[in-house]
Amino acid sequence: MCFNNDKEIKTIPEGVFEIRDTIILNDGLLKGAGIDKTILVANFDDTKKAIINMGWTSKLEDMTICFKQGLVTGEEKSGERVAIYTKGHLPLQKGAYIRNVKIDNVGTGIYSNDFPSITFSVMYNNVSVTNFSYRGFDISSPFRTGNIYSNLYLSSGKFRCDSAFYFGAKNYGDEESETTIENLIIHNTVAQTPLFVESARGLIAENIVLNNVDANESLVFWQDSDGCIEDLTIKNSNIKCDSIIKIGTTSKLTQWGARYFRIKNFKLDAVVLLNKKSKLFVGEDKYDTPYYITVDNYNLSDCDNFDYLDGFPILGGLTFTKKGDPTKPKRLCKFYSKKFDISSSRELVWDGVQWC
C-alpha cells in the first residue's frame, strides 16, 4: 500500500486489519475510525521492516498500530520491530503529523535514526507507545529542528527497555533544535535511562512526569544541550541508580551555549532512595568545562529520605547558578529539626512555622 498524492485521503473503517507488508506514506493522509476502533496488526517475519514508513508531508491519525503477539521478543535492538519509520522519498517535514495514535507491542514506537529519516517541523500529538522493548521514541537523525511533541504517554510495560524518550546524536553537528515538548508522561517503565536528551538546542519543555520508573544508569540524562523544563516531576519511584539526573561529559567541541540546563519546578513525590548514595545531580568530569544548572524551585513530598534529599546532594563539576529552596514541611518537634541551607551557607532551625 503506497500513497504519493498530497490530496489523497485514505480512510480505514472500524475493525482489526492484518498488515502483511510495510505501508508507505510519501504524502496524503491515512485516517482510521478512532484510536481504539481501527487496529492495524503487523504480521511479517522481517524484524527490520516497519509497519509504516512516513515521508514528506504525510499524515497519520485515529488508529492503533501493533505487531502480532509473539513477534516482539524483548530482545529487540535499534531499528527492529519499528511501528513508524520516518523515512520517505523526501524528509518528513512541515505539514506532516502523527496524532491520536496508539502504538503497542513494538521494539520501537517512532524511529528517526539516520539521514533518510530526517524530521523537521513535524507535530506528534496525542501519541501513546506502550509495551516497547527498545525505545518509545528514538529520535537521532541529523538536522532536526522545530518539531513539536505534545501529550505523549510512554510505558515499556512488560518489557525492560533502553529508553522511553530518546534524543540522540551520532556525529558532530547533529542536533534537535528549537523543539517544544508539552506534557510528556513516562509511566511504569524499567529502562537503562528513561529520559535521554543529547545535543538539544533551545529546548522548551512544559511538563515532564516520570511515574513509577526504574533505571540502571539515571532517570534523566542530559548532555551537550541547552534548554528549560518548566515542571519536572519524579514520583512513586524507588531509586536504585547513582543519580536521578546525570549531566553527561561535555565535549571540548561543544559550543558554549550547549552547557546550560534549567528546571523551574523540580518535584520529588513519594521517592525512595534504595541506593543510599544516590544524588540528585551527578556530573562527569572527563573534560574541564563548566556546566551551568539552574533549579528555581525544589519541592519534596512524602519522600522517605527527606533529610538527605533536603540537602540537595550532588556530585561532580557542576556550576549551579541557583538551587531552589525545598518546600517547608511540617515538623512534629519544635526547635528540634535542623538543616544546612546551601544557598546561604547557614544552619537553620525549624521553629514550628518556618526555618530560621
JSON list of C-alpha atoms in Angstrom, two decimals, residues 72-268:
[
{"chain": "A", "resi": 72, "resn": "VAL", "atom": "CA", "xyz": [8.20, -8.91, 19.85]},
{"chain": "A", "resi": 73, "resn": "THR", "atom": "CA", "xyz": [10.58, -10.96, 21.96]},
{"chain": "A", "resi": 74, "resn": "GLY", "atom": "CA", "xyz": [12.06, -8.37, 24.33]},
{"chain": "A", "resi": 75, "resn": "GLU", "atom": "CA", "xyz": [15.50, -8.72, 22.69]},
{"chain": "A", "resi": 76, "resn": "GLU", "atom": "CA", "xyz": [14.98, -6.06, 20.01]},
{"chain": "A", "resi": 77, "resn": "LYS", "atom": "CA", "xyz": [17.75, -3.60, 19.17]},
{"chain": "A", "resi": 78, "resn": "SER", "atom": "CA", "xyz": [17.87, -0.36, 17.19]},
{"chain": "A", "resi": 79, "resn": "GLY", "atom": "CA", "xyz": [15.62, -0.46, 14.11]},
{"chain": "A", "resi": 80, "resn": "GLU", "atom": "CA", "xyz": [13.93, -3.75, 14.94]},
{"chain": "A", "resi": 81, "resn": "ARG", "atom": "CA", "xyz": [10.14, -4.16, 15.12]},
{"chain": "A", "resi": 82, "resn": "VAL", "atom": "CA", "xyz": [9.54, -0.47, 14.48]},
{"chain": "A", "resi": 83, "resn": "ALA", "atom": "CA", "xyz": [5.98, 0.86, 14.28]},
{"chain": "A", "resi": 84, "resn": "ILE", "atom": "CA", "xyz": [6.64, 4.12, 12.38]},
{"chain": "A", "resi": 85, "resn": "TYR", "atom": "CA", "xyz": [9.87, 4.83, 10.50]},
{"chain": "A", "resi": 86, "resn": "THR", "atom": "CA", "xyz": [10.08, 8.47, 9.39]},
{"chain": "A", "resi": 87, "resn": "LYS", "atom": "CA", "xyz": [11.62, 7.65, 6.02]},
{"chain": "A", "resi": 88, "resn": "GLY", "atom": "CA", "xyz": [10.30, 8.55, 2.57]},
{"chain": "A", "resi": 89, "resn": "HIS", "atom": "CA", "xyz": [11.41, 9.88, -0.79]},
{"chain": "A", "resi": 90, "resn": "LEU", "atom": "CA", "xyz": [11.64, 13.29, 0.97]},
{"chain": "A", "resi": 91, "resn": "PRO", "atom": "CA", "xyz": [12.22, 14.04, 4.69]},
{"chain": "A", "resi": 92, "resn": "LEU", "atom": "CA", "xyz": [9.20, 14.17, 6.99]},
{"chain": "A", "resi": 93, "resn": "GLN", "atom": "CA", "xyz": [8.64, 17.90, 7.35]},
{"chain": "A", "resi": 94, "resn": "LYS", "atom": "CA", "xyz": [6.36, 20.87, 7.96]},
{"chain": "A", "resi": 95, "resn": "GLY", "atom": "CA", "xyz": [2.74, 19.89, 7.39]},
{"chain": "A", "resi": 96, "resn": "ALA", "atom": "CA", "xyz": [3.29, 16.31, 8.50]},
{"chain": "A", "resi": 97, "resn": "TYR", "atom": "CA", "xyz": [1.81, 14.99, 11.72]},
{"chain": "A", "resi": 98, "resn": "ILE", "atom": "CA", "xyz": [1.06, 11.89, 13.77]},
{"chain": "A", "resi": 99, "resn": "ARG", "atom": "CA", "xyz": [-1.88, 12.40, 16.13]},
{"chain": "A", "resi": 100, "resn": "ASN", "atom": "CA", "xyz": [-4.40, 10.38, 18.07]},
{"chain": "A", "resi": 101, "resn": "VAL", "atom": "CA", "xyz": [-2.36, 7.24, 17.51]},
{"chain": "A", "resi": 102, "resn": "LYS", "atom": "CA", "xyz": [-1.75, 4.36, 19.90]},
{"chain": "A", "resi": 103, "resn": "ILE", "atom": "CA", "xyz": [1.31, 2.17, 19.36]},
{"chain": "A", "resi": 104, "resn": "ASP", "atom": "CA", "xyz": [1.59, -1.10, 21.27]},
{"chain": "A", "resi": 105, "resn": "ASN", "atom": "CA", "xyz": [3.74, -4.26, 21.37]},
{"chain": "A", "resi": 106, "resn": "VAL", "atom": "CA", "xyz": [6.74, -2.99, 19.41]},
{"chain": "A", "resi": 107, "resn": "GLY", "atom": "CA", "xyz": [10.52, -2.80, 19.58]},
{"chain": "A", "resi": 108, "resn": "THR", "atom": "CA", "xyz": [10.48, 0.95, 18.93]},
{"chain": "A", "resi": 109, "resn": "GLY", "atom": "CA", "xyz": [7.45, 3.18, 18.51]},
{"chain": "A", "resi": 110, "resn": "ILE", "atom": "CA", "xyz": [8.70, 6.07, 16.36]},
{"chain": "A", "resi": 111, "resn": "TYR", "atom": "CA", "xyz": [12.10, 5.78, 14.73]},
{"chain": "A", "resi": 112, "resn": "SER", "atom": "CA", "xyz": [14.06, 8.68, 13.21]},
{"chain": "A", "resi": 113, "resn": "ASN", "atom": "CA", "xyz": [17.62, 7.46, 13.27]},
{"chain": "A", "resi": 114, "resn": "ASP", "atom": "CA", "xyz": [19.54, 8.25, 10.08]},
{"chain": "A", "resi": 115, "resn": "PHE", "atom": "CA", "xyz": [19.89, 10.71, 7.20]},
{"chain": "A", "resi": 116, "resn": "PRO", "atom": "CA", "xyz": [16.99, 9.29, 5.14]},
{"chain": "A", "resi": 117, "resn": "SER", "atom": "CA", "xyz": [14.66, 9.67, 8.14]},
{"chain": "A", "resi": 118, "resn": "ILE", "atom": "CA", "xyz": [15.28, 13.35, 9.00]},
{"chain": "A", "resi": 119, "resn": "THR", "atom": "CA", "xyz": [12.29, 15.08, 10.61]},
{"chain": "A", "resi": 120, "resn": "PHE", "atom": "CA", "xyz": [11.73, 18.82, 10.95]},
{"chain": "A", "resi": 121, "resn": "SER", "atom": "CA", "xyz": [8.68, 20.89, 11.93]},
{"chain": "A", "resi": 122, "resn": "VAL", "atom": "CA", "xyz": [6.64, 17.73, 12.48]},
{"chain": "A", "resi": 123, "resn": "MET", "atom": "CA", "xyz": [3.84, 17.53, 15.05]},
{"chain": "A", "resi": 124, "resn": "TYR", "atom": "CA", "xyz": [3.49, 14.47, 17.27]},
{"chain": "A", "resi": 125, "resn": "ASN", "atom": "CA", "xyz": [0.27, 14.96, 19.22]},
{"chain": "A", "resi": 126, "resn": "ASN", "atom": "CA", "xyz": [-1.71, 12.60, 21.48]},
{"chain": "A", "resi": 127, "resn": "VAL", "atom": "CA", "xyz": [0.56, 9.62, 20.86]},
{"chain": "A", "resi": 128, "resn": "SER", "atom": "CA", "xyz": [0.97, 6.71, 23.25]},
{"chain": "A", "resi": 129, "resn": "VAL", "atom": "CA", "xyz": [3.60, 3.98, 22.98]},
{"chain": "A", "resi": 130, "resn": "THR", "atom": "CA", "xyz": [3.16, 1.01, 25.31]},
{"chain": "A", "resi": 131, "resn": "ASN", "atom": "CA", "xyz": [4.88, -2.35, 25.75]},
{"chain": "A", "resi": 132, "resn": "PHE", "atom": "CA", "xyz": [8.02, -1.40, 23.82]},
{"chain": "A", "resi": 133, "resn": "SER", "atom": "CA", "xyz": [11.18, -3.44, 24.25]},
{"chain": "A", "resi": 134, "resn": "TYR", "atom": "CA", "xyz": [13.81, -0.96, 23.00]},
{"chain": "A", "resi": 135, "resn": "ARG", "atom": "CA", "xyz": [12.67, 2.69, 22.78]},
{"chain": "A", "resi": 136, "resn": "GLY", "atom": "CA", "xyz": [9.35, 4.51, 22.73]},
{"chain": "A", "resi": 137, "resn": "PHE", "atom": "CA", "xyz": [10.61, 7.47, 20.70]},
{"chain": "A", "resi": 138, "resn": "ASP", "atom": "CA", "xyz": [14.06, 7.04, 19.11]},
{"chain": "A", "resi": 139, "resn": "ILE", "atom": "CA", "xyz": [14.95, 10.41, 17.56]},
{"chain": "A", "resi": 140, "resn": "SER", "atom": "CA", "xyz": [18.59, 10.53, 16.43]},
{"chain": "A", "resi": 141, "resn": "SER", "atom": "CA", "xyz": [18.64, 11.64, 12.79]},
{"chain": "A", "resi": 142, "resn": "PRO", "atom": "CA", "xyz": [20.69, 14.77, 11.87]},
{"chain": "A", "resi": 143, "resn": "PHE", "atom": "CA", "xyz": [19.36, 18.28, 11.13]},
{"chain": "A", "resi": 144, "resn": "ARG", "atom": "CA", "xyz": [16.21, 18.02, 13.23]},
{"chain": "A", "resi": 145, "resn": "THR", "atom": "CA", "xyz": [14.52, 21.31, 14.02]},
{"chain": "A", "resi": 146, "resn": "GLY", "atom": "CA", "xyz": [11.17, 22.77, 15.03]},
{"chain": "A", "resi": 147, "resn": "ASN", "atom": "CA", "xyz": [9.46, 19.51, 16.00]},
{"chain": "A", "resi": 148, "resn": "ILE", "atom": "CA", "xyz": [6.57, 19.60, 18.48]},
{"chain": "A", "resi": 149, "resn": "TYR", "atom": "CA", "xyz": [5.95, 16.70, 20.85]},
{"chain": "A", "resi": 150, "resn": "SER", "atom": "CA", "xyz": [2.71, 17.11, 22.80]},
{"chain": "A", "resi": 151, "resn": "ASN", "atom": "CA", "xyz": [0.63, 14.83, 25.03]},
{"chain": "A", "resi": 152, "resn": "LEU", "atom": "CA", "xyz": [2.85, 11.78, 24.87]},
{"chain": "A", "resi": 153, "resn": "TYR", "atom": "CA", "xyz": [2.33, 8.74, 27.09]},
{"chain": "A", "resi": 154, "resn": "LEU", "atom": "CA", "xyz": [5.14, 6.17, 27.17]},
{"chain": "A", "resi": 155, "resn": "SER", "atom": "CA", "xyz": [5.23, 2.92, 29.12]},
{"chain": "A", "resi": 156, "resn": "SER", "atom": "CA", "xyz": [7.57, -0.01, 28.49]},
{"chain": "A", "resi": 157, "resn": "GLY", "atom": "CA", "xyz": [5.08, -2.12, 30.41]},
{"chain": "A", "resi": 158, "resn": "LYS", "atom": "CA", "xyz": [6.05, -5.79, 30.37]},
{"chain": "A", "resi": 159, "resn": "PHE", "atom": "CA", "xyz": [9.49, -5.14, 28.83]},
{"chain": "A", "resi": 160, "resn": "ARG", "atom": "CA", "xyz": [12.80, -3.83, 30.11]},
{"chain": "A", "resi": 161, "resn": "CYS", "atom": "CA", "xyz": [13.90, -1.21, 27.61]},
{"chain": "A", "resi": 162, "resn": "ASP", "atom": "CA", "xyz": [16.83, 1.03, 26.74]},
{"chain": "A", "resi": 163, "resn": "SER", "atom": "CA", "xyz": [14.95, 4.34, 26.90]},
{"chain": "A", "resi": 164, "resn": "ALA", "atom": "CA", "xyz": [11.41, 5.66, 26.75]},
{"chain": "A", "resi": 165, "resn": "PHE", "atom": "CA", "xyz": [12.13, 9.05, 25.14]},
{"chain": "A", "resi": 166, "resn": "TYR", "atom": "CA", "xyz": [15.48, 9.38, 23.40]},
{"chain": "A", "resi": 167, "resn": "PHE", "atom": "CA", "xyz": [17.12, 12.36, 21.69]},
{"chain": "A", "resi": 168, "resn": "GLY", "atom": "CA", "xyz": [20.49, 11.24, 20.35]},
{"chain": "A", "resi": 169, "resn": "ALA", "atom": "CA", "xyz": [23.39, 12.41, 18.18]},
{"chain": "A", "resi": 170, "resn": "LYS", "atom": "CA", "xyz": [25.81, 10.35, 16.12]},
{"chain": "A", "resi": 171, "resn": "ASN", "atom": "CA", "xyz": [28.13, 12.93, 14.57]},
{"chain": "A", "resi": 172, "resn": "TYR", "atom": "CA", "xyz": [29.42, 16.40, 15.36]},
{"chain": "A", "resi": 173, "resn": "GLY", "atom": "CA", "xyz": [26.76, 18.93, 14.33]},
{"chain": "A", "resi": 174, "resn": "ASP", "atom": "CA", "xyz": [23.80, 16.60, 14.82]},
{"chain": "A", "resi": 175, "resn": "GLU", "atom": "CA", "xyz": [21.12, 18.23, 16.93]},
{"chain": "A", "resi": 176, "resn": "GLU", "atom": "CA", "xyz": [17.45, 18.57, 17.86]},
{"chain": "A", "resi": 177, "resn": "SER", "atom": "CA", "xyz": [16.92, 22.33, 17.80]},
{"chain": "A", "resi": 178, "resn": "GLU", "atom": "CA", "xyz": [14.07, 24.75, 18.60]},
{"chain": "A", "resi": 179, "resn": "THR", "atom": "CA", "xyz": [11.96, 21.90, 19.94]},
{"chain": "A", "resi": 180, "resn": "THR", "atom": "CA", "xyz": [8.83, 22.02, 22.09]},
{"chain": "A", "resi": 181, "resn": "ILE", "atom": "CA", "xyz": [7.72, 19.27, 24.45]},
{"chain": "A", "resi": 182, "resn": "GLU", "atom": "CA", "xyz": [4.29, 19.67, 26.02]},
{"chain": "A", "resi": 183, "resn": "ASN", "atom": "CA", "xyz": [3.19, 17.10, 28.58]},
{"chain": "A", "resi": 184, "resn": "LEU", "atom": "CA", "xyz": [5.42, 14.04, 28.36]},
{"chain": "A", "resi": 185, "resn": "ILE", "atom": "CA", "xyz": [4.47, 11.19, 30.72]},
{"chain": "A", "resi": 186, "resn": "ILE", "atom": "CA", "xyz": [6.78, 8.21, 31.26]},
{"chain": "A", "resi": 187, "resn": "HIS", "atom": "CA", "xyz": [4.94, 5.64, 33.37]},
{"chain": "A", "resi": 188, "resn": "ASN", "atom": "CA", "xyz": [5.54, 2.06, 34.55]},
{"chain": "A", "resi": 189, "resn": "THR", "atom": "CA", "xyz": [8.89, 1.83, 32.80]},
{"chain": "A", "resi": 190, "resn": "VAL", "atom": "CA", "xyz": [12.09, -0.06, 33.54]},
{"chain": "A", "resi": 191, "resn": "ALA", "atom": "CA", "xyz": [14.96, 1.31, 31.46]},
{"chain": "A", "resi": 192, "resn": "GLN", "atom": "CA", "xyz": [18.67, 1.99, 31.26]},
{"chain": "A", "resi": 193, "resn": "THR", "atom": "CA", "xyz": [17.75, 5.69, 31.10]},
{"chain": "A", "resi": 194, "resn": "PRO", "atom": "CA", "xyz": [14.04, 6.56, 30.80]},
{"chain": "A", "resi": 195, "resn": "LEU", "atom": "CA", "xyz": [14.62, 10.14, 29.52]},
{"chain": "A", "resi": 196, "resn": "PHE", "atom": "CA", "xyz": [17.73, 10.73, 27.38]},
{"chain": "A", "resi": 197, "resn": "VAL", "atom": "CA", "xyz": [18.47, 14.22, 26.00]},
{"chain": "A", "resi": 198, "resn": "GLU", "atom": "CA", "xyz": [21.61, 14.77, 23.92]},
{"chain": "A", "resi": 199, "resn": "SER", "atom": "CA", "xyz": [22.51, 17.68, 21.61]},
{"chain": "A", "resi": 200, "resn": "ALA", "atom": "CA", "xyz": [19.22, 19.54, 22.09]},
{"chain": "A", "resi": 201, "resn": "ARG", "atom": "CA", "xyz": [19.40, 23.26, 21.31]},
{"chain": "A", "resi": 202, "resn": "GLY", "atom": "CA", "xyz": [16.82, 25.71, 22.59]},
{"chain": "A", "resi": 203, "resn": "LEU", "atom": "CA", "xyz": [14.62, 23.00, 24.09]},
{"chain": "A", "resi": 204, "resn": "ILE", "atom": "CA", "xyz": [11.42, 24.14, 25.81]},
{"chain": "A", "resi": 205, "resn": "ALA", "atom": "CA", "xyz": [9.50, 21.54, 27.83]},
{"chain": "A", "resi": 206, "resn": "GLU", "atom": "CA", "xyz": [6.35, 22.49, 29.73]},
{"chain": "A", "resi": 207, "resn": "ASN", "atom": "CA", "xyz": [5.67, 19.37, 31.78]},
{"chain": "A", "resi": 208, "resn": "ILE", "atom": "CA", "xyz": [7.56, 16.10, 32.14]},
{"chain": "A", "resi": 209, "resn": "VAL", "atom": "CA", "xyz": [6.50, 13.41, 34.63]},
{"chain": "A", "resi": 210, "resn": "LEU", "atom": "CA", "xyz": [8.30, 10.16, 35.42]},
{"chain": "A", "resi": 211, "resn": "ASN", "atom": "CA", "xyz": [5.91, 7.98, 37.41]},
{"chain": "A", "resi": 212, "resn": "ASN", "atom": "CA", "xyz": [6.84, 4.54, 38.75]},
{"chain": "A", "resi": 213, "resn": "VAL", "atom": "CA", "xyz": [10.10, 4.30, 36.82]},
{"chain": "A", "resi": 214, "resn": "ASP", "atom": "CA", "xyz": [13.24, 2.29, 37.44]},
{"chain": "A", "resi": 215, "resn": "ALA", "atom": "CA", "xyz": [16.63, 3.00, 35.87]},
{"chain": "A", "resi": 216, "resn": "ASN", "atom": "CA", "xyz": [20.02, 1.29, 35.70]},
{"chain": "A", "resi": 217, "resn": "GLU", "atom": "CA", "xyz": [22.02, 4.42, 34.76]},
{"chain": "A", "resi": 218, "resn": "SER", "atom": "CA", "xyz": [19.96, 7.50, 35.72]},
{"chain": "A", "resi": 219, "resn": "LEU", "atom": "CA", "xyz": [16.37, 8.59, 35.40]},
{"chain": "A", "resi": 220, "resn": "VAL", "atom": "CA", "xyz": [17.30, 11.60, 33.26]},
{"chain": "A", "resi": 221, "resn": "PHE", "atom": "CA", "xyz": [20.45, 12.02, 31.14]},
{"chain": "A", "resi": 222, "resn": "TRP", "atom": "CA", "xyz": [21.35, 15.49, 29.80]},
{"chain": "A", "resi": 223, "resn": "GLN", "atom": "CA", "xyz": [24.37, 16.12, 27.60]},
{"chain": "A", "resi": 224, "resn": "ASP", "atom": "CA", "xyz": [25.64, 18.87, 25.28]},
{"chain": "A", "resi": 225, "resn": "SER", "atom": "CA", "xyz": [22.23, 20.55, 25.44]},
{"chain": "A", "resi": 226, "resn": "ASP", "atom": "CA", "xyz": [20.66, 23.83, 26.46]},
{"chain": "A", "resi": 227, "resn": "GLY", "atom": "CA", "xyz": [17.05, 24.31, 27.45]},
{"chain": "A", "resi": 228, "resn": "CYS", "atom": "CA", "xyz": [14.42, 24.59, 30.11]},
{"chain": "A", "resi": 229, "resn": "ILE", "atom": "CA", "xyz": [11.93, 22.21, 31.68]},
{"chain": "A", "resi": 230, "resn": "GLU", "atom": "CA", "xyz": [9.11, 24.16, 33.31]},
{"chain": "A", "resi": 231, "resn": "ASP", "atom": "CA", "xyz": [7.98, 21.29, 35.55]},
{"chain": "A", "resi": 232, "resn": "LEU", "atom": "CA", "xyz": [9.92, 18.08, 36.11]},
{"chain": "A", "resi": 233, "resn": "THR", "atom": "CA", "xyz": [8.27, 15.58, 38.45]},
{"chain": "A", "resi": 234, "resn": "ILE", "atom": "CA", "xyz": [9.64, 12.25, 39.68]},
{"chain": "A", "resi": 235, "resn": "LYS", "atom": "CA", "xyz": [7.03, 10.28, 41.63]},
{"chain": "A", "resi": 236, "resn": "ASN", "atom": "CA", "xyz": [6.23, 6.86, 43.07]},
{"chain": "A", "resi": 237, "resn": "SER", "atom": "CA", "xyz": [9.69, 5.55, 42.24]},
{"chain": "A", "resi": 238, "resn": "ASN", "atom": "CA", "xyz": [12.37, 3.52, 44.02]},
{"chain": "A", "resi": 239, "resn": "ILE", "atom": "CA", "xyz": [15.78, 4.88, 43.03]},
{"chain": "A", "resi": 240, "resn": "LYS", "atom": "CA", "xyz": [18.42, 2.17, 42.63]},
{"chain": "A", "resi": 241, "resn": "CYS", "atom": "CA", "xyz": [20.83, 4.05, 40.34]},
{"chain": "A", "resi": 242, "resn": "ASP", "atom": "CA", "xyz": [23.56, 6.51, 41.34]},
{"chain": "A", "resi": 243, "resn": "SER", "atom": "CA", "xyz": [21.76, 9.63, 40.17]},
{"chain": "A", "resi": 244, "resn": "ILE", "atom": "CA", "xyz": [18.34, 10.99, 39.41]},
{"chain": "A", "resi": 245, "resn": "ILE", "atom": "CA", "xyz": [19.77, 13.39, 36.82]},
{"chain": "A", "resi": 246, "resn": "LYS", "atom": "CA", "xyz": [23.13, 12.77, 35.17]},
{"chain": "A", "resi": 247, "resn": "ILE", "atom": "CA", "xyz": [24.92, 15.52, 33.27]},
{"chain": "A", "resi": 248, "resn": "GLY", "atom": "CA", "xyz": [26.98, 13.79, 30.61]},
{"chain": "A", "resi": 249, "resn": "THR", "atom": "CA", "xyz": [30.53, 14.55, 29.59]},
{"chain": "A", "resi": 250, "resn": "THR", "atom": "CA", "xyz": [30.70, 17.84, 27.73]},
{"chain": "A", "resi": 251, "resn": "SER", "atom": "CA", "xyz": [32.94, 17.66, 24.68]},
{"chain": "A", "resi": 252, "resn": "LYS", "atom": "CA", "xyz": [35.51, 20.39, 24.03]},
{"chain": "A", "resi": 253, "resn": "LEU", "atom": "CA", "xyz": [33.93, 20.72, 20.60]},
{"chain": "A", "resi": 254, "resn": "THR", "atom": "CA", "xyz": [30.56, 21.64, 22.07]},
{"chain": "A", "resi": 255, "resn": "GLN", "atom": "CA", "xyz": [29.56, 25.27, 21.74]},
{"chain": "A", "resi": 256, "resn": "TRP", "atom": "CA", "xyz": [29.34, 27.25, 24.99]},
{"chain": "A", "resi": 257, "resn": "GLY", "atom": "CA", "xyz": [25.56, 27.70, 24.72]},
{"chain": "A", "resi": 258, "resn": "ALA", "atom": "CA", "xyz": [25.06, 23.93, 24.89]},
{"chain": "A", "resi": 259, "resn": "ARG", "atom": "CA", "xyz": [26.14, 23.78, 28.53]},
{"chain": "A", "resi": 260, "resn": "TYR", "atom": "CA", "xyz": [23.04, 25.03, 30.28]},
{"chain": "A", "resi": 261, "resn": "PHE", "atom": "CA", "xyz": [20.09, 23.31, 31.94]},
{"chain": "A", "resi": 262, "resn": "ARG", "atom": "CA", "xyz": [17.23, 25.00, 33.78]},
{"chain": "A", "resi": 263, "resn": "ILE", "atom": "CA", "xyz": [14.41, 23.41, 35.76]},
{"chain": "A", "resi": 264, "resn": "LYS", "atom": "CA", "xyz": [11.83, 25.88, 37.02]},
{"chain": "A", "resi": 265, "resn": "ASN", "atom": "CA", "xyz": [9.98, 23.44, 39.27]},
{"chain": "A", "resi": 266, "resn": "PHE", "atom": "CA", "xyz": [11.72, 20.22, 40.28]},
{"chain": "A", "resi": 267, "resn": "LYS", "atom": "CA", "xyz": [9.40, 17.94, 42.29]},
{"chain": "A", "resi": 268, "resn": "LEU", "atom": "CA", "xyz": [10.05, 14.66, 44.05]}
]
